[in-house]
Short mmCIF file of C-alpha atoms in Angstrom, two decimals:
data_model
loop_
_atom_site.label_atom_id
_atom_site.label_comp_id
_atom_site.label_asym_id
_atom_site.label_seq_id
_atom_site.Cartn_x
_atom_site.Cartn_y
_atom_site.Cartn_z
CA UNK A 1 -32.07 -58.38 159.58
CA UNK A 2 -30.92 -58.50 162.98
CA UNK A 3 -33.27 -55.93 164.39
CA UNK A 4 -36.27 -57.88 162.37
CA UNK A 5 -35.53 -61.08 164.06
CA UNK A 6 -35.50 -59.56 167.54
CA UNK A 7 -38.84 -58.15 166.87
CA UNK A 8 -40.13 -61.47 165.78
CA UNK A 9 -41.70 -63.89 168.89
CA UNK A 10 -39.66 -66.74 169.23
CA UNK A 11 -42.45 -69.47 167.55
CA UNK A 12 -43.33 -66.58 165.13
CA UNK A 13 -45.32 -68.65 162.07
CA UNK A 14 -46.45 -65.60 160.25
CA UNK A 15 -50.27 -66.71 160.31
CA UNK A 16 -51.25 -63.80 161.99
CA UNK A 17 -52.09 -60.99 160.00
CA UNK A 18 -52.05 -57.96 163.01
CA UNK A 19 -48.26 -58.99 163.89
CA UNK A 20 -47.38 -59.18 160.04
CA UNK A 21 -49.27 -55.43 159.41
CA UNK A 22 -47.32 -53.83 162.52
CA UNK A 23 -44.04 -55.67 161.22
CA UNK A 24 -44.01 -54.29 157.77
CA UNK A 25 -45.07 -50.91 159.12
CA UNK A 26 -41.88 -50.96 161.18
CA UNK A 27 -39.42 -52.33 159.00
CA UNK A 28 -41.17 -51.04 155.53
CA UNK A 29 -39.34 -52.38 152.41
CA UNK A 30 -38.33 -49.21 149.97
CA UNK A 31 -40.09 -50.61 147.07
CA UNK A 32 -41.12 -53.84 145.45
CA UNK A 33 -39.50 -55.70 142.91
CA UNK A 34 -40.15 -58.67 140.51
CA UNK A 35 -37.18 -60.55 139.80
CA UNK A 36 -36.73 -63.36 136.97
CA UNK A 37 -32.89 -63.18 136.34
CA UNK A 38 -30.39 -64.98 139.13
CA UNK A 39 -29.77 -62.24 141.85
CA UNK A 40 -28.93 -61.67 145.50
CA UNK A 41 -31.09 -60.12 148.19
CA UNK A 42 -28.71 -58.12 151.00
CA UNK A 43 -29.93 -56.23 153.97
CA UNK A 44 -27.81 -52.16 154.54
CA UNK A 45 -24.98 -53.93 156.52
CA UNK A 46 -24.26 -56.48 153.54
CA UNK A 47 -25.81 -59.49 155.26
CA UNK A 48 -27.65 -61.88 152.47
CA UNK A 49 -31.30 -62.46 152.71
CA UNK A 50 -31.95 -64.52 149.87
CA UNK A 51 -30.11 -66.25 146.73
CA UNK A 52 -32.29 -66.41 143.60
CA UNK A 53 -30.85 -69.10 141.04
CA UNK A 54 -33.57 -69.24 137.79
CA UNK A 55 -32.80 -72.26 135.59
CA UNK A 56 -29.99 -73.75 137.65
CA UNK A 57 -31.59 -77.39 137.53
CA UNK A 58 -30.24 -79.79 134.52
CA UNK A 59 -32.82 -81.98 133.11
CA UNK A 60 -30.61 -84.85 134.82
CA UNK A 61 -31.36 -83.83 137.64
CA UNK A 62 -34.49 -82.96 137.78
CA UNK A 63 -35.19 -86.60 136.24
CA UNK A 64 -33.80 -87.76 139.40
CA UNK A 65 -35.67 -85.69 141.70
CA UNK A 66 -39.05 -87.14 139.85
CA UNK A 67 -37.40 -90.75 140.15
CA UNK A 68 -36.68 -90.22 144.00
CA UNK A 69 -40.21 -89.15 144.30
CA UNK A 70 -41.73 -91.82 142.46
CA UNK A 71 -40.33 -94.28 144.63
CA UNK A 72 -41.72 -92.40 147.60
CA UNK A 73 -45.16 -92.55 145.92
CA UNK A 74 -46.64 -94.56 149.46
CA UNK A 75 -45.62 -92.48 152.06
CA UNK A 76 -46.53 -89.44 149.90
CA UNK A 77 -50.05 -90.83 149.66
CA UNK A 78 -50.78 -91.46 153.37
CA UNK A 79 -48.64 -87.92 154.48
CA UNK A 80 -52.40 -86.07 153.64
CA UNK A 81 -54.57 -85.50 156.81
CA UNK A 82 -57.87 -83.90 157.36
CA UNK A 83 -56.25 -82.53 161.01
CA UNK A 84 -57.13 -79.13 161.73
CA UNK A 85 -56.41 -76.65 159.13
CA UNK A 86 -53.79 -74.80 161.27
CA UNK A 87 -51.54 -78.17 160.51
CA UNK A 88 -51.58 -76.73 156.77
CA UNK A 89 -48.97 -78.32 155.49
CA UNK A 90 -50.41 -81.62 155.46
CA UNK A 91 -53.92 -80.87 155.14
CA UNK A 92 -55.91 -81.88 152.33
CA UNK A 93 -57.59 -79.05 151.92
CA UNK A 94 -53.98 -77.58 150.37
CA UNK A 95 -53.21 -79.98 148.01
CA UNK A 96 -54.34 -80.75 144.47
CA UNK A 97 -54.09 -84.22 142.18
CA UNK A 98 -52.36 -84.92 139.37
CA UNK A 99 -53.59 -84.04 135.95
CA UNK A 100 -51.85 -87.36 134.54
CA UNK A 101 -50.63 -89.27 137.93
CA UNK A 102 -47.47 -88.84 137.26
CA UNK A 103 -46.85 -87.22 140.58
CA UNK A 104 -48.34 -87.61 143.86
CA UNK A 105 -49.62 -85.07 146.16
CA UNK A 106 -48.12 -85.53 149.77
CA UNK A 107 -45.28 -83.61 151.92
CA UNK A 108 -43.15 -85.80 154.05
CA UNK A 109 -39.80 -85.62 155.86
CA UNK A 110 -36.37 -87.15 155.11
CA UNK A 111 -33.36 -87.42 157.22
CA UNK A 112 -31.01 -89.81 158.45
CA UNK A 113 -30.61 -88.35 161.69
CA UNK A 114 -33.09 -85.94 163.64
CA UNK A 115 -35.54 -84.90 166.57
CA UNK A 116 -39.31 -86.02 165.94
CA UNK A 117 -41.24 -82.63 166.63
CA UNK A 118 -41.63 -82.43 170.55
CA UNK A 119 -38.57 -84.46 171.30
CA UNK A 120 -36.13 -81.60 171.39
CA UNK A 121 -35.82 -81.61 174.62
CA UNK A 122 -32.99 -83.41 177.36
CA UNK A 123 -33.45 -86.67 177.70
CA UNK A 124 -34.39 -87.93 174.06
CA UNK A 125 -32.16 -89.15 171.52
CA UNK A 126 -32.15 -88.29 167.67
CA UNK A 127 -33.26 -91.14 165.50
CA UNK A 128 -33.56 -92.23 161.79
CA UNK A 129 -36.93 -90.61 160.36
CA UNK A 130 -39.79 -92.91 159.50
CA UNK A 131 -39.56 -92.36 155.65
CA UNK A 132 -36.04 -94.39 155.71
CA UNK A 133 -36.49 -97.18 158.02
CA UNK A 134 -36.41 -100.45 156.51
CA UNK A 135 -35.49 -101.63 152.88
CA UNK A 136 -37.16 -98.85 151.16
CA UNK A 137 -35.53 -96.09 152.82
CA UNK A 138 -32.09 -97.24 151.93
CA UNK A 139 -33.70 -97.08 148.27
CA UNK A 140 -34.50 -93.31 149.22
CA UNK A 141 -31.25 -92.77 150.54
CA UNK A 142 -29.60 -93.67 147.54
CA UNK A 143 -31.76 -91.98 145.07
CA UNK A 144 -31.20 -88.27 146.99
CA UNK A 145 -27.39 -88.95 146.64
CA UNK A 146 -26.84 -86.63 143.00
CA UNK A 147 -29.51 -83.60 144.50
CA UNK A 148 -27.80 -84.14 147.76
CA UNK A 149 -24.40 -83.28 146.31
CA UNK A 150 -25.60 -80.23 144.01
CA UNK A 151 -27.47 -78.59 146.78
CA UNK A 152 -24.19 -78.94 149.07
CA UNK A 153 -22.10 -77.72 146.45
CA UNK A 154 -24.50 -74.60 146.03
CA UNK A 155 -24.09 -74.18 149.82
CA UNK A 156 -20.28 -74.00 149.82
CA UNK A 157 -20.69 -70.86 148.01
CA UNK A 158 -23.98 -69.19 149.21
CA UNK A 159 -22.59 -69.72 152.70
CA UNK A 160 -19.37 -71.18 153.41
CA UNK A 161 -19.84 -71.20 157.21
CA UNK A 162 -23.29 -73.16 157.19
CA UNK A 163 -21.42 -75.62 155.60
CA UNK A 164 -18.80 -76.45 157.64
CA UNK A 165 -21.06 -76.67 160.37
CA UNK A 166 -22.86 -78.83 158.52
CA UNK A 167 -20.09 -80.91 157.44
CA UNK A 168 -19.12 -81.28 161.21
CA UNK A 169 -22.18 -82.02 162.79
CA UNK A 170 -22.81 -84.91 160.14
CA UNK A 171 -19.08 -86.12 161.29
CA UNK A 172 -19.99 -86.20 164.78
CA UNK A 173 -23.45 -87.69 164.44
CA UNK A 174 -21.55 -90.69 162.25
CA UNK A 175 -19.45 -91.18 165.23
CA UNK A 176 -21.86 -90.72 167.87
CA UNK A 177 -24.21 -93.46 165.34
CA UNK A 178 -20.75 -96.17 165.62
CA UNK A 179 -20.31 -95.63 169.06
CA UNK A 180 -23.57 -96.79 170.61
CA UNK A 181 -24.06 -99.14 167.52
CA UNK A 182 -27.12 -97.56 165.49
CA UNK A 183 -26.37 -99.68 162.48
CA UNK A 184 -29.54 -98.42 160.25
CA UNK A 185 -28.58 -94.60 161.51
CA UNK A 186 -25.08 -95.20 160.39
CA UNK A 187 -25.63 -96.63 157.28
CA UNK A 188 -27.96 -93.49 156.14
CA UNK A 189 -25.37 -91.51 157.38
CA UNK A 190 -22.65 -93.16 155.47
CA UNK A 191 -24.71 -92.85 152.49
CA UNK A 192 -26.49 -89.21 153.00
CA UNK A 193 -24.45 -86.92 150.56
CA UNK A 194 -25.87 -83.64 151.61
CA UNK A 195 -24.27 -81.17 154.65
CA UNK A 196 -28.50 -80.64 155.20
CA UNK A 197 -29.65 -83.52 157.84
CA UNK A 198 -33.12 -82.76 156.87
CA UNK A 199 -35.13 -82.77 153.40
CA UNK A 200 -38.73 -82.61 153.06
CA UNK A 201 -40.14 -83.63 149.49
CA UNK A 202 -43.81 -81.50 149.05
CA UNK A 203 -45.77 -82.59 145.71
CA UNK A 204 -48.99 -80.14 144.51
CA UNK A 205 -48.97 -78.58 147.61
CA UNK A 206 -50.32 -74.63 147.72
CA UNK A 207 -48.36 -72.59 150.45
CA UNK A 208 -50.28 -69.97 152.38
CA UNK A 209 -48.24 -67.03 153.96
CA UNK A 210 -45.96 -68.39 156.58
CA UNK A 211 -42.45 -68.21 158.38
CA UNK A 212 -40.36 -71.37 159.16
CA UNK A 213 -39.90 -70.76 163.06
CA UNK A 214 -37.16 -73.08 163.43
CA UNK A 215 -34.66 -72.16 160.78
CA UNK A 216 -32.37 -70.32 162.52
CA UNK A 217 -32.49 -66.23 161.41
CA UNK A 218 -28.14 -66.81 160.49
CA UNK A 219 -28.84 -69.82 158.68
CA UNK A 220 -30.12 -70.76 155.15
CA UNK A 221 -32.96 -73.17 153.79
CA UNK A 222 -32.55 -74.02 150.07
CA UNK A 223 -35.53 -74.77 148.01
CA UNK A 224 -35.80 -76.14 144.56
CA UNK A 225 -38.62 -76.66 142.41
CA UNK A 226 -39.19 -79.22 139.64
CA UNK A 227 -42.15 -80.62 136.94
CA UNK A 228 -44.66 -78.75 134.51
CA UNK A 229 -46.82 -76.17 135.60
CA UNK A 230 -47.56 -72.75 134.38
CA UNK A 231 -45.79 -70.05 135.88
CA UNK A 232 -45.50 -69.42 139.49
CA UNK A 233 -44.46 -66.56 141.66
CA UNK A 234 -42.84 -67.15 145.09
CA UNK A 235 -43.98 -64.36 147.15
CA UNK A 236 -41.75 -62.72 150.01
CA UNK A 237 -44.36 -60.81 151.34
CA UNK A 238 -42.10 -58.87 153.74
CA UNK A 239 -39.66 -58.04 151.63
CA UNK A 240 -41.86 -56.67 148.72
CA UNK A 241 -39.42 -58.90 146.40
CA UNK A 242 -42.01 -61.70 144.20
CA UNK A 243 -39.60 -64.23 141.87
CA UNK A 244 -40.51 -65.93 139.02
CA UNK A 245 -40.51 -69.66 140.62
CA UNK A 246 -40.74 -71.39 137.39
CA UNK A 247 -38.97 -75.60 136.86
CA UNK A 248 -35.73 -76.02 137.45
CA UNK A 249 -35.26 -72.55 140.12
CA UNK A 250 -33.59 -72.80 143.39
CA UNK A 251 -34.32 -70.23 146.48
CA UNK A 252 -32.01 -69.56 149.38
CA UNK A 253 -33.62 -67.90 152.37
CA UNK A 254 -33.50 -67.60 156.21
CA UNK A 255 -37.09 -69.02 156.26
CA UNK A 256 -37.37 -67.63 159.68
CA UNK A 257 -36.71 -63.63 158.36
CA UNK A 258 -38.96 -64.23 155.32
CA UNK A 259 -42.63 -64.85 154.69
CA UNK A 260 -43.14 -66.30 152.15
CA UNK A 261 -46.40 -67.74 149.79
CA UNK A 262 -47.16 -69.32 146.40
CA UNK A 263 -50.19 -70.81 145.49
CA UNK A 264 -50.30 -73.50 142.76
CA UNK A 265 -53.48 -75.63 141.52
CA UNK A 266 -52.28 -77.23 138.43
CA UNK A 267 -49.71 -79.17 136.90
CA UNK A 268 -46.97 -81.31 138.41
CA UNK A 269 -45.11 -79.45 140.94
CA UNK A 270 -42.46 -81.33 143.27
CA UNK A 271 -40.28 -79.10 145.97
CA UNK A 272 -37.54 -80.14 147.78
CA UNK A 273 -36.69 -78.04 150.99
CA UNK A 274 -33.31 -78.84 152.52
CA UNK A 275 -32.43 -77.82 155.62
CA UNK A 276 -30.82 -78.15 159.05
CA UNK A 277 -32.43 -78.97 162.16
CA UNK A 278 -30.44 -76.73 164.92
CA UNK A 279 -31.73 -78.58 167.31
CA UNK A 280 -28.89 -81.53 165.58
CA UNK A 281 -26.05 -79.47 165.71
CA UNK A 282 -26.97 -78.32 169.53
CA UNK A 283 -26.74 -82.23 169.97
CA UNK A 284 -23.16 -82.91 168.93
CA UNK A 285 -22.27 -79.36 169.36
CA UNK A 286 -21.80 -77.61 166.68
CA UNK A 287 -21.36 -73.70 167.52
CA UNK A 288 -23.93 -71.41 165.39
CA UNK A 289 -22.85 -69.73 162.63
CA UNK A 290 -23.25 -65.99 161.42
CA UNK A 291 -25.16 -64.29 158.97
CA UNK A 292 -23.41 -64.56 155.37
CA UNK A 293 -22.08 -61.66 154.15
CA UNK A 294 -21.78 -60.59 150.66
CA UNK A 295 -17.99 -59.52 150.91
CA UNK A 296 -17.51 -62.96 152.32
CA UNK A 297 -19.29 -64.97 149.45
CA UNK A 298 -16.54 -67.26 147.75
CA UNK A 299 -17.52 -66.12 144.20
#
């Protein structure tokens, strides 16, 4: 994994398919694999690639994941663009409607603290994210509390490290929020439940091959799925590993190491991604983490 990462450019998105070909000619995978029962994905010195969790949704919860989005129903609808189509993930041409209405098609971002993209730089300050300023978003807040919880508990496990880190850099933003008097900020973080700062909630969207270039290699995204659809495969293209992503799964992955695709036309599908914007924890400073090992997993 490490050598991987080194080879990949630092803003590598995966959408071009020369670098991808010479990549998986230099680090070739031994042979490919479908997986549909709960596993774990190491590299040959132990360090953990991916978590694969079939099933591990309740009904409750995914009831509250559909409630959550339901109330988020407006800022779904206007996420869609017609920008360029290199700006896939909100582009129209990516998404399909609802066979009932029950859902609708959008991807937007959540977070109580973070960087607006191009604002990562000296000299800005983090800020509350559109989708939870105002009345509504304290509604938002509140109804990501019981996912927020699950996915952090899921965390302590998968990678015990990440979420200290986590747990600390939400600590220091909450005092960093008091200090300078950022009621709204506070009062999301006071209510966010999750060690993630950042979730993005993506209805009927398809996903073409891609990387995540700013999940950091050593640290995890973790993505659940929810609704009624026919089967779906996630594909990790690189890895020669395809998983059967039906309701109720959840996916643990250095988004950054792995590119990944699935491509869904029908049904209700809603995905949560939770993750952490490093660009936070530089902010309060919170040291990096390493890669989780599997000898290191609290099991």
């Amino acid at each position: 994994m490490v050598r991987y990462n080194d080879a990949l450019d630092k803003d590598e998105s995966s959408r071009s398919e020369t670098q991808e070909e010479n990549l998986f000619n230099r680090f070739p995978p031994e042979e490919e694999h479908f997986l549909t029962t709960p596993s774990v994905v190491i590299d040959s010195s132990g360090r953990i690639i991916v978590w694969y969790l079939p099933g591990a949704l309740t009904t409750m919860i995914m009831k509250d994941i559909h409630g959550a989005t339901h109330s988020m129903s407006g800022l779904l609808k206007h996420s869609i663009t017609t920008s360029k189509i290199t700006q896939w993930r909100t582009n129209r041409s990516n998404f399909h409607t609802s066979p009932d209405g029950m859902v609708t098609p959008g991807c937007i971002n959540i977070s109580p603290v973070w960087f607006q993209q191009g604002r990562e730089v000296y000299g800005f300050s983090p800020e509350v994210s559109a989708a939870l300023k105002g009345d509504a978003g304290r509604n938002i807040t509140t109804s990501l509390q019981r996912s927020g919880i699950i996915i952090s508990a899921a965390l302590r496990v998968m990678h015990p490290d990440l979420y200290w880190a986590g747990m600390e850099t939400q600590v220091g933003l909450g005092k960093w929020a008091s200090r300078y008097e950022l009621d709204e900020m506070h009062y999301h973080l006071q209510c966010w439940t999750s060690v993630f700062n950042v979730v993005s909630i993506i209805c009927n969207r398809r996903s073409p091959p891609h990387r995540d270039p700013k999940c950091r290699p050593a640290a995890f995204d973790i993505m659940t799925t929810a609704g009624r659809y026919h089967p779906v495969v996630m594909d990790f293209m690189n890895l020669r590993i395809k998983f059967l992503y039906d309701s109720g799964s959840i996916l643990d992955s250095s988004c950054r190491l792995v590119r990944h695709y699935m491509n869904v036309e029908e049904g209700n599908r809603i995905v949560t991604v939770w993750y952490m914007q490093d660009s936070i924890h530089n902010f309060v400073g919170t040291p990096s983490t390493e890669y989780a090992k599997y000898d290191h997993v609290n099991m």
